[in-house]
Amino acid sequence: MKKANILCSLLFVSMLAMADNVVLSPYLFKVVGPRVYRSEATRRAFSLDWTPKSELKQSVPVETEGMRMRDGMNELMDKELFKAYMEHPTDFRYHEGMVEGQQLIPIDGSVERSGSRAGDETMNNLLSVDVGKKDVASLVGPLDIGLEIERPNFWKTKGEFSLQYTQNYYSEMWYKGANNNMTFLGSVLLEANYNDQKRIQWDNKLEMRLGFINSKSDTVHKYIPSDNKLYLMSKLGVRAIKDFFYTLSTEAQTQIMNGYKVNDTTKYSAILAPLDVFVSIGMDYKPKLRHDNTLSVAVLPLSYKLRYIAGGDDVIIKEYKMRDGLRHQNDFGSKIEATCKFTLVKNLVWKSRLYYYTTYKYVEAEWENVLTYSFSRYIQTEFFTLWRFDDNRDMKYWDEKLGFFQFREYLTLGLAYKF
């Protein structure tokens, strides 16, 4: 209502100003008069002053409609002036100190018979003066508003560390070898993601999991690894259109320690034995989701896979069916990878990763799911499942019920720390 009254007044006064022998309103004179910088308009725009209502009522016991109209008109005119300063700074070459005290129009309002006002010549002489370019600070005076401009940081980093007590179950033909029992598990997840909010997104992740089991039924080993993973991923995306990105993806996965089966001295895996490296090119769909949820679906029709066996262990080379008994193997094929993170309810988070790789001769796929519930900032429980399919293995890994599918799960409760 207040703004409506001010606008109506502006319209009425503007119509009157068209008539001869009418003195222009002092409020409108700020915007229709000479184009000068007015310090009051700038101070009002950057002012951070605030007075509680209780003190305001005590300091101004009586506020008339005329006083409210005056304050509203001044505020509106100053706002329009400041907007003009920002949008058209080159139109204002003078400040109020240069025209202060100048008598542009006689106080008695006398007008010459020719129709021009007596102060026109004085005004034209003043406006014809070229003062040159000056710093705005020299025109409106020093302003200290505590404004600091920082270079934007497009990097976002985070990490998670957990130490948990676990219960494990493995299918009989689990490819790395393990035993159903209670274990201790430690995991570290580090992420560094770049997003310039326009074209480039670069995601980087390092994940390490290491768990140990001490079983009375194992008379050969004091302990054996129950979880043994070292995973590194880097994915660079260049926006194609909306939520679609041209993508170059690289991944590397291996083990941290040697892998054994219960009561078996045979080494089925070791650090860098095997080492799987993927380099893929394709398209990635990454929509913007709310509440820190994420989704990525990458279709990578051109995918290169390198498998390397460090140390030349003949058993491991045979286990992974390396061609011609070599320590390295190159394959070309296609890959699909999908990852997501959703907050289902408060404190309950679901993370999932699915990849499917094929050389059109064999298929290797994994589907990993993690449900995490946080009881507090430092205590959480985690339910983990992993389905794996690999038909490029020896027939001894064939299961009558699952075929070449393999399955594992664990349930943990322990400490967690996020940073």
GROMACS .gro file of C-alpha atoms in nm:
model
  419
    1MET     CA    1   0.000   0.000   0.000
    2LYS     CA    2   0.287   0.229   0.085
    3LYS     CA    3   0.456   0.177  -0.254
    4ALA     CA    4   0.125   0.223  -0.436
    5ASN     CA    5   0.075   0.562  -0.272
    6ILE     CA    6   0.427   0.668  -0.369
    7LEU     CA    7   0.384   0.564  -0.733
    8CYS     CA    8   0.050   0.746  -0.758
    9SER     CA    9   0.211   1.057  -0.619
   10LEU     CA   10   0.496   1.031  -0.870
   11LEU     CA   11   0.251   1.003  -1.158
   12PHE     CA   12   0.046   1.300  -1.038
   13VAL     CA   13   0.346   1.524  -0.984
   14SER     CA   14   0.493   1.427  -1.323
   15MET     CA   15   0.172   1.535  -1.499
   16LEU     CA   16   0.179   1.868  -1.319
   17ALA     CA   17   0.541   1.918  -1.416
   18MET     CA   18   0.440   1.931  -1.783
   19ALA     CA   19   0.249   2.251  -1.726
   20ASP     CA   20   0.422   2.590  -1.735
   21ASN     CA   21   0.495   2.792  -1.422
   22VAL     CA   22   0.487   2.479  -1.198
   23VAL     CA   23   0.777   2.419  -0.960
   24LEU     CA   24   0.904   2.058  -0.985
   25SER     CA   25   0.875   1.837  -0.677
   26PRO     CA   26   1.207   1.822  -0.483
   27TYR     CA   27   1.180   1.440  -0.480
   28LEU     CA   28   1.148   1.408  -0.858
   29PHE     CA   29   1.424   1.662  -0.907
   30LYS     CA   30   1.675   1.397  -0.798
   31VAL     CA   31   1.604   1.183  -1.103
   32VAL     CA   32   1.495   1.437  -1.366
   33GLY     CA   33   1.741   1.709  -1.268
   34PRO     CA   34   2.114   1.724  -1.356
   35ARG     CA   35   2.285   1.385  -1.369
   36VAL     CA   36   2.506   1.401  -1.062
   37TYR     CA   37   2.629   1.150  -0.806
   38ARG     CA   38   2.445   1.194  -0.476
   39SER     CA   39   2.622   1.051  -0.173
   40GLU     CA   40   2.296   0.987   0.011
   41ALA     CA   41   2.178   0.740  -0.256
   42THR     CA   42   2.503   0.542  -0.236
   43ARG     CA   43   2.509   0.540   0.144
   44ARG     CA   44   2.152   0.415   0.158
   45ALA     CA   45   2.231   0.128  -0.084
   46PHE     CA   46   2.526   0.003   0.125
   47SER     CA   47   2.386   0.086   0.467
   48LEU     CA   48   2.369  -0.201   0.717
   49ASP     CA   49   2.201   0.003   0.993
   50TRP     CA   50   1.910  -0.158   1.177
   51THR     CA   51   1.709  -0.043   1.477
   52PRO     CA   52   1.484  -0.274   1.684
   53LYS     CA   53   1.116  -0.193   1.670
   54SER     CA   54   1.110  -0.127   2.045
   55GLU     CA   55   1.382   0.141   2.017
   56LEU     CA   56   1.228   0.278   1.697
   57LYS     CA   57   0.898   0.346   1.874
   58GLN     CA   58   1.076   0.522   2.158
   59SER     CA   59   1.289   0.739   1.928
   60VAL     CA   60   0.995   0.836   1.702
   61PRO     CA   61   0.688   0.865   1.925
   62VAL     CA   62   0.472   1.023   1.655
   63GLU     CA   63   0.486   0.934   1.284
   64THR     CA   64   0.249   1.119   1.054
   65GLU     CA   65   0.133   1.014   0.710
   66GLY     CA   66   0.332   1.302   0.563
   67MET     CA   67   0.651   1.182   0.730
   68ARG     CA   68   0.600   0.829   0.596
   69MET     CA   69   0.538   0.970   0.247
   70ARG     CA   70   0.856   1.178   0.267
   71ASP     CA   71   1.071   0.886   0.378
   72GLY     CA   72   0.918   0.657   0.116
   73MET     CA   73   0.976   0.908  -0.164
   74ASN     CA   74   1.338   0.961  -0.061
   75GLU     CA   75   1.401   0.587  -0.040
   76LEU     CA   76   1.244   0.521  -0.381
   77MET     CA   77   1.433   0.804  -0.553
   78ASP     CA   78   1.764   0.699  -0.399
   79LYS     CA   79   1.706   0.339  -0.510
   80GLU     CA   80   1.643   0.447  -0.871
   81LEU     CA   81   1.947   0.673  -0.864
   82PHE     CA   82   2.176   0.396  -0.740
   83LYS     CA   83   2.038   0.161  -1.006
   84ALA     CA   84   2.123   0.421  -1.271
   85TYR     CA   85   2.475   0.461  -1.125
   86MET     CA   86   2.536   0.086  -1.165
   87GLU     CA   87   2.384   0.045  -1.513
   88HIS     CA   88   2.499   0.372  -1.676
   89PRO     CA   89   2.806   0.498  -1.486
   90THR     CA   90   2.938   0.697  -1.784
   91ASP     CA   91   2.627   0.920  -1.784
   92PHE     CA   92   2.725   1.073  -1.449
   93ARG     CA   93   3.029   1.299  -1.472
   94TYR     CA   94   2.960   1.526  -1.174
   95HIS     CA   95   2.892   1.497  -0.804
   96GLU     CA   96   2.669   1.702  -0.583
   97GLY     CA   97   2.957   1.909  -0.447
   98MET     CA   98   3.016   2.060  -0.792
   99VAL     CA   99   2.660   2.197  -0.824
  100GLU     CA  100   2.598   2.274  -0.459
  101GLY     CA  101   2.509   2.639  -0.412
  102GLN     CA  102   2.452   2.702  -0.784
  103GLN     CA  103   2.138   2.906  -0.857
  104LEU     CA  104   2.008   2.740  -1.171
  105ILE     CA  105   1.658   2.888  -1.153
  106PRO     CA  106   1.567   3.208  -0.964
  107ILE     CA  107   1.403   3.146  -0.629
  108ASP     CA  108   1.107   3.371  -0.724
  109GLY     CA  109   1.033   3.143  -1.021
  110SER     CA  110   1.042   3.429  -1.277
  111VAL     CA  111   1.025   3.321  -1.642
  112GLU     CA  112   1.137   3.511  -1.949
  113ARG     CA  113   0.879   3.590  -2.216
  114SER     CA  114   1.064   3.374  -2.467
  115GLY     CA  115   0.953   3.068  -2.265
  116SER     CA  116   1.298   2.967  -2.135
  117ARG     CA  117   1.380   2.984  -1.766
  118ALA     CA  118   1.625   3.244  -1.641
  119GLY     CA  119   1.867   2.979  -1.508
  120ASP     CA  120   1.900   2.785  -1.835
  121GLU     CA  121   2.212   2.972  -1.942
  122THR     CA  122   2.380   2.911  -1.607
  123MET     CA  123   2.295   2.539  -1.624
  124ASN     CA  124   2.423   2.504  -1.982
  125ASN     CA  125   2.752   2.670  -1.886
  126LEU     CA  126   2.793   2.429  -1.595
  127LEU     CA  127   2.711   2.115  -1.797
  128SER     CA  128   2.954   2.213  -2.072
  129VAL     CA  129   3.249   2.189  -1.835
  130ASP     CA  130   3.459   1.876  -1.898
  131VAL     CA  131   3.587   1.747  -1.565
  132GLY     CA  132   3.739   1.432  -1.713
  133LYS     CA  133   3.718   1.079  -1.577
  134LYS     CA  134   3.735   1.040  -1.201
  135ASP     CA  135   3.722   0.753  -0.958
  136VAL     CA  136   3.376   0.699  -0.809
  137ALA     CA  137   3.534   0.707  -0.463
  138SER     CA  138   3.648   1.065  -0.525
  139LEU     CA  139   3.292   1.162  -0.616
  140VAL     CA  140   3.092   1.002  -0.336
  141GLY     CA  141   3.361   0.997  -0.067
  142PRO     CA  142   3.525   0.698   0.106
  143LEU     CA  143   3.301   0.399   0.173
  144ASP     CA  144   3.406   0.121   0.406
  145ILE     CA  145   3.151  -0.160   0.380
  146GLY     CA  146   3.383  -0.452   0.456
  147LEU     CA  147   3.330  -0.611   0.114
  148GLU     CA  148   3.589  -0.874   0.015
  149ILE     CA  149   3.594  -1.045  -0.325
  150GLU     CA  150   3.740  -1.395  -0.330
  151ARG     CA  151   3.821  -1.614  -0.626
  152PRO     CA  152   3.561  -1.893  -0.644
  153ASN     CA  153   3.679  -2.242  -0.548
  154PHE     CA  154   3.531  -2.502  -0.782
  155TRP     CA  155   3.684  -2.795  -0.591
  156LYS     CA  156   3.484  -2.991  -0.336
  157THR     CA  157   3.666  -3.245  -0.120
  158LYS     CA  158   3.540  -3.490   0.139
  159GLY     CA  159   3.645  -3.806   0.314
  160GLU     CA  160   3.513  -4.091   0.528
  161PHE     CA  161   3.692  -4.323   0.768
  162SER     CA  162   3.538  -4.618   0.948
  163LEU     CA  163   3.649  -4.899   1.175
  164GLN     CA  164   3.385  -5.168   1.217
  165TYR     CA  165   3.309  -5.512   1.345
  166THR     CA  166   3.160  -5.730   1.075
  167GLN     CA  167   2.972  -6.051   1.003
  168ASN     CA  168   3.052  -6.203   0.664
  169TYR     CA  169   2.897  -6.452   0.428
  170TYR     CA  170   3.049  -6.570   0.098
  171SER     CA  171   2.922  -6.806  -0.166
  172GLU     CA  172   3.125  -7.124  -0.194
  173MET     CA  173   3.285  -7.023  -0.524
  174TRP     CA  174   3.393  -6.669  -0.424
  175TYR     CA  175   3.674  -6.589  -0.666
  176LYS     CA  176   3.927  -6.442  -0.419
  177GLY     CA  177   3.877  -6.699  -0.147
  178ALA     CA  178   3.749  -6.629   0.208
  179ASN     CA  179   3.566  -6.781   0.504
  180ASN     CA  180   3.233  -6.714   0.678
  181ASN     CA  181   3.313  -6.563   1.015
  182MET     CA  182   3.339  -6.247   1.224
  183THR     CA  183   3.592  -5.992   1.114
  184PHE     CA  184   3.726  -5.645   1.175
  185LEU     CA  185   3.703  -5.403   0.886
  186GLY     CA  186   3.865  -5.068   0.819
  187SER     CA  187   3.779  -4.845   0.522
  188VAL     CA  188   3.887  -4.507   0.386
  189LEU     CA  189   3.709  -4.308   0.114
  190LEU     CA  190   3.856  -3.986  -0.028
  191GLU     CA  191   3.692  -3.771  -0.297
  192ALA     CA  192   3.801  -3.456  -0.481
  193ASN     CA  193   3.549  -3.325  -0.734
  194TYR     CA  194   3.577  -3.022  -0.964
  195ASN     CA  195   3.272  -2.846  -1.108
  196ASP     CA  196   3.290  -2.502  -1.272
  197GLN     CA  197   2.907  -2.492  -1.294
  198LYS     CA  198   2.928  -2.443  -1.672
  199ARG     CA  199   3.110  -2.703  -1.883
  200ILE     CA  200   3.370  -2.903  -1.690
  201GLN     CA  201   3.322  -3.171  -1.424
  202TRP     CA  202   3.609  -3.382  -1.295
  203ASP     CA  203   3.541  -3.652  -1.034
  204ASN     CA  204   3.818  -3.833  -0.845
  205LYS     CA  205   3.780  -4.108  -0.586
  206LEU     CA  206   4.014  -4.329  -0.385
  207GLU     CA  207   3.866  -4.619  -0.186
  208MET     CA  208   4.053  -4.863   0.039
  209ARG     CA  209   3.899  -5.154   0.231
  210LEU     CA  210   4.091  -5.401   0.443
  211GLY     CA  211   3.944  -5.656   0.679
  212PHE     CA  212   4.093  -5.947   0.873
  213ILE     CA  213   3.950  -6.272   1.004
  214ASN     CA  214   4.087  -6.496   1.275
  215SER     CA  215   3.918  -6.836   1.261
  216LYS     CA  216   3.978  -7.133   1.488
  217SER     CA  217   3.903  -7.365   1.198
  218ASP     CA  218   4.204  -7.229   1.009
  219THR     CA  219   4.510  -7.413   1.136
  220VAL     CA  220   4.740  -7.276   0.866
  221HIS     CA  221   4.692  -6.899   0.894
  222LYS     CA  222   4.679  -6.684   1.203
  223TYR     CA  223   4.461  -6.442   1.008
  224ILE     CA  224   4.353  -6.398   0.649
  225PRO     CA  225   4.203  -6.097   0.465
  226SER     CA  226   3.823  -6.090   0.458
  227ASP     CA  227   3.797  -5.770   0.254
  228ASN     CA  228   4.083  -5.661   0.035
  229LYS     CA  229   4.030  -5.373  -0.208
  230LEU     CA  230   4.220  -5.077  -0.348
  231TYR     CA  231   4.018  -4.875  -0.602
  232LEU     CA  232   4.107  -4.552  -0.784
  233MET     CA  233   3.874  -4.367  -1.024
  234SER     CA  234   3.905  -4.047  -1.227
  235LYS     CA  235   3.634  -3.925  -1.465
  236LEU     CA  236   3.651  -3.608  -1.674
  237GLY     CA  237   3.332  -3.472  -1.830
  238VAL     CA  238   3.270  -3.189  -2.078
  239ARG     CA  239   2.909  -3.076  -2.103
  240ALA     CA  240   2.743  -3.165  -2.433
  241ILE     CA  241   2.387  -3.050  -2.363
  242LYS     CA  242   2.202  -2.997  -2.035
  243ASP     CA  243   2.280  -3.299  -1.813
  244PHE     CA  244   2.480  -3.498  -2.071
  245PHE     CA  245   2.861  -3.497  -2.075
  246TYR     CA  246   3.129  -3.627  -2.309
  247THR     CA  247   3.329  -3.847  -2.072
  248LEU     CA  248   3.679  -3.989  -2.039
  249SER     CA  249   3.687  -4.241  -1.755
  250THR     CA  250   3.985  -4.422  -1.600
  251GLU     CA  251   3.972  -4.684  -1.325
  252ALA     CA  252   4.224  -4.907  -1.151
  253GLN     CA  253   4.153  -5.185  -0.902
  254THR     CA  254   4.375  -5.431  -0.715
  255GLN     CA  255   4.432  -5.581  -0.368
  256ILE     CA  256   4.631  -5.454  -0.071
  257MET     CA  257   4.740  -5.789   0.075
  258ASN     CA  258   4.769  -6.151  -0.034
  259GLY     CA  259   4.446  -6.351  -0.053
  260TYR     CA  260   4.414  -6.708   0.079
  261LYS     CA  261   4.148  -6.966   0.149
  262VAL     CA  262   4.104  -7.138   0.484
  263ASN     CA  263   4.364  -7.410   0.551
  264ASP     CA  264   4.518  -7.347   0.209
  265THR     CA  265   4.866  -7.207   0.152
  266THR     CA  266   4.795  -7.128  -0.214
  267LYS     CA  267   4.807  -6.755  -0.290
  268TYR     CA  268   4.501  -6.662  -0.500
  269SER     CA  269   4.566  -6.288  -0.522
  270ALA     CA  270   4.827  -6.030  -0.422
  271ILE     CA  271   4.898  -5.663  -0.454
  272LEU     CA  272   4.900  -5.580  -0.828
  273ALA     CA  273   4.815  -5.944  -0.899
  274PRO     CA  274   4.584  -5.895  -1.065
  275LEU     CA  275   4.572  -5.524  -1.146
  276ASP     CA  276   4.278  -5.424  -1.368
  277VAL     CA  277   4.291  -5.088  -1.547
  278PHE     CA  278   4.003  -4.949  -1.756
  279VAL     CA  279   4.018  -4.650  -1.994
  280SER     CA  280   3.681  -4.567  -2.149
  281ILE     CA  281   3.521  -4.298  -2.368
  282GLY     CA  282   3.151  -4.227  -2.400
  283MET     CA  283   2.859  -4.023  -2.264
  284ASP     CA  284   2.759  -3.964  -1.904
  285TYR     CA  285   2.415  -3.860  -1.779
  286LYS     CA  286   2.440  -3.662  -1.453
  287PRO     CA  287   2.118  -3.482  -1.355
  288LYS     CA  288   2.109  -3.224  -1.078
  289LEU     CA  289   1.935  -3.366  -0.771
  290ARG     CA  290   1.836  -3.207  -0.443
  291HIS     CA  291   1.948  -3.284  -0.089
  292ASP     CA  292   2.303  -3.386  -0.192
  293ASN     CA  293   2.172  -3.687  -0.386
  294THR     CA  294   2.374  -3.794  -0.691
  295LEU     CA  295   2.319  -4.006  -1.001
  296SER     CA  296   2.551  -4.094  -1.288
  297VAL     CA  297   2.480  -4.329  -1.578
  298ALA     CA  298   2.772  -4.365  -1.820
  299VAL     CA  299   2.751  -4.548  -2.152
  300LEU     CA  300   3.108  -4.615  -2.271
  301PRO     CA  301   3.111  -4.791  -2.611
  302LEU     CA  302   3.490  -4.764  -2.642
  303SER     CA  303   3.659  -4.930  -2.346
  304TYR     CA  304   4.011  -5.067  -2.306
  305LYS     CA  305   4.104  -5.311  -2.028
  306LEU     CA  306   4.453  -5.402  -1.913
  307ARG     CA  307   4.501  -5.692  -1.673
  308TYR     CA  308   4.847  -5.725  -1.522
  309ILE     CA  309   4.989  -5.994  -1.290
  310ALA     CA  310   5.287  -5.867  -1.092
  311GLY     CA  311   5.557  -6.111  -0.986
  312GLY     CA  312   5.477  -6.373  -1.248
  313ASP     CA  313   5.304  -6.611  -1.006
  314ASP     CA  314   5.206  -6.915  -1.214
  315VAL     CA  315   4.909  -7.003  -0.993
  316ILE     CA  316   4.755  -6.657  -1.024
  317ILE     CA  317   4.825  -6.649  -1.399
  318LYS     CA  318   4.643  -6.979  -1.436
  319GLU     CA  319   4.356  -6.875  -1.206
  320TYR     CA  320   4.279  -6.572  -1.422
  321LYS     CA  321   4.327  -6.759  -1.753
  322MET     CA  322   4.591  -6.522  -1.889
  323ARG     CA  323   4.638  -6.588  -2.261
  324ASP     CA  324   4.963  -6.763  -2.360
  325GLY     CA  325   5.068  -6.760  -1.993
  326LEU     CA  326   5.170  -6.392  -2.012
  327ARG     CA  327   5.162  -6.154  -1.716
  328HIS     CA  328   4.961  -5.891  -1.905
  329GLN     CA  329   4.652  -5.905  -2.123
  330ASN     CA  330   4.481  -5.640  -2.340
  331ASP     CA  331   4.109  -5.644  -2.417
  332PHE     CA  332   3.879  -5.405  -2.603
  333GLY     CA  333   3.506  -5.387  -2.554
  334SER     CA  334   3.220  -5.177  -2.417
  335LYS     CA  335   3.121  -5.078  -2.068
  336ILE     CA  336   2.819  -4.944  -1.881
  337GLU     CA  337   2.860  -4.794  -1.536
  338ALA     CA  338   2.598  -4.647  -1.302
  339THR     CA  339   2.651  -4.496  -0.958
  340CYS     CA  340   2.409  -4.328  -0.721
  341LYS     CA  341   2.374  -4.194  -0.369
  342PHE     CA  342   2.032  -4.131  -0.215
  343THR     CA  343   1.918  -4.031   0.132
  344LEU     CA  344   1.615  -4.258   0.178
  345VAL     CA  345   1.510  -4.122   0.518
  346LYS     CA  346   1.691  -3.920   0.781
  347ASN     CA  347   2.029  -4.080   0.864
  348LEU     CA  348   1.973  -4.367   0.616
  349VAL     CA  349   2.185  -4.348   0.298
  350TRP     CA  350   2.194  -4.589   0.005
  351LYS     CA  351   2.500  -4.605  -0.222
  352SER     CA  352   2.514  -4.827  -0.530
  353ARG     CA  353   2.761  -4.899  -0.809
  354LEU     CA  354   2.696  -5.120  -1.112
  355TYR     CA  355   2.936  -5.188  -1.396
  356TYR     CA  356   2.901  -5.421  -1.693
  357TYR     CA  357   3.199  -5.485  -1.920
  358THR     CA  358   3.205  -5.714  -2.222
  359THR     CA  359   3.458  -5.794  -2.491
  360TYR     CA  360   3.177  -5.978  -2.678
  361LYS     CA  361   3.363  -6.299  -2.585
  362TYR     CA  362   3.320  -6.284  -2.208
  363VAL     CA  363   3.132  -6.067  -1.955
  364GLU     CA  364   3.253  -5.922  -1.627
  365ALA     CA  365   3.001  -5.738  -1.408
  366GLU     CA  366   2.961  -5.625  -1.046
  367TRP     CA  367   2.669  -5.473  -0.853
  368GLU     CA  368   2.761  -5.326  -0.517
  369ASN     CA  369   2.510  -5.187  -0.265
  370VAL     CA  370   2.573  -5.023   0.072
  371LEU     CA  371   2.304  -4.920   0.321
  372THR     CA  372   2.440  -4.696   0.599
  373TYR     CA  373   2.247  -4.585   0.904
  374SER     CA  374   2.405  -4.327   1.137
  375PHE     CA  375   2.302  -4.351   1.502
  376SER     CA  376   2.513  -4.045   1.582
  377ARG     CA  377   2.796  -3.848   1.434
  378TYR     CA  378   3.051  -4.119   1.513
  379ILE     CA  379   2.853  -4.445   1.532
  380GLN     CA  380   2.696  -4.615   1.232
  381THR     CA  381   2.593  -4.953   1.098
  382GLU     CA  382   2.650  -5.071   0.743
  383PHE     CA  383   2.495  -5.347   0.536
  384PHE     CA  384   2.700  -5.438   0.228
  385THR     CA  385   2.614  -5.672  -0.061
  386LEU     CA  386   2.805  -5.751  -0.380
  387TRP     CA  387   2.695  -5.961  -0.677
  388ARG     CA  388   2.967  -6.053  -0.926
  389PHE     CA  389   2.949  -6.229  -1.264
  390ASP     CA  390   3.256  -6.345  -1.457
  391ASP     CA  391   3.233  -6.619  -1.720
  392ASN     CA  392   3.602  -6.590  -1.806
  393ARG     CA  393   3.698  -6.820  -1.519
  394ASP     CA  394   3.777  -7.187  -1.484
  395MET     CA  395   3.481  -7.427  -1.464
  396LYS     CA  396   3.570  -7.506  -1.104
  397TYR     CA  397   3.410  -7.171  -1.020
  398TRP     CA  398   3.082  -7.288  -1.172
  399ASP     CA  399   2.805  -7.328  -0.915
  400GLU     CA  400   2.501  -7.549  -0.977
  401LYS     CA  401   2.264  -7.287  -0.832
  402LEU     CA  402   2.434  -6.958  -0.920
  403GLY     CA  403   2.635  -7.051  -1.229
  404PHE     CA  404   2.914  -6.797  -1.268
  405PHE     CA  405   2.739  -6.558  -1.029
  406GLN     CA  406   2.912  -6.499  -0.696
  407PHE     CA  407   2.773  -6.327  -0.389
  408ARG     CA  408   2.899  -6.180  -0.064
  409GLU     CA  409   2.754  -5.969   0.215
  410TYR     CA  410   2.846  -5.832   0.555
  411LEU     CA  411   2.677  -5.644   0.836
  412THR     CA  412   2.886  -5.410   1.050
  413LEU     CA  413   2.856  -5.183   1.352
  414GLY     CA  414   3.134  -4.948   1.449
  415LEU     CA  415   3.294  -4.607   1.449
  416ALA     CA  416   3.287  -4.362   1.158
  417TYR     CA  417   3.430  -4.017   1.094
  418LYS     CA  418   3.355  -3.783   0.806
  419PHE     CA  419   3.557  -3.479   0.701
   0.00000   0.00000   0.00000
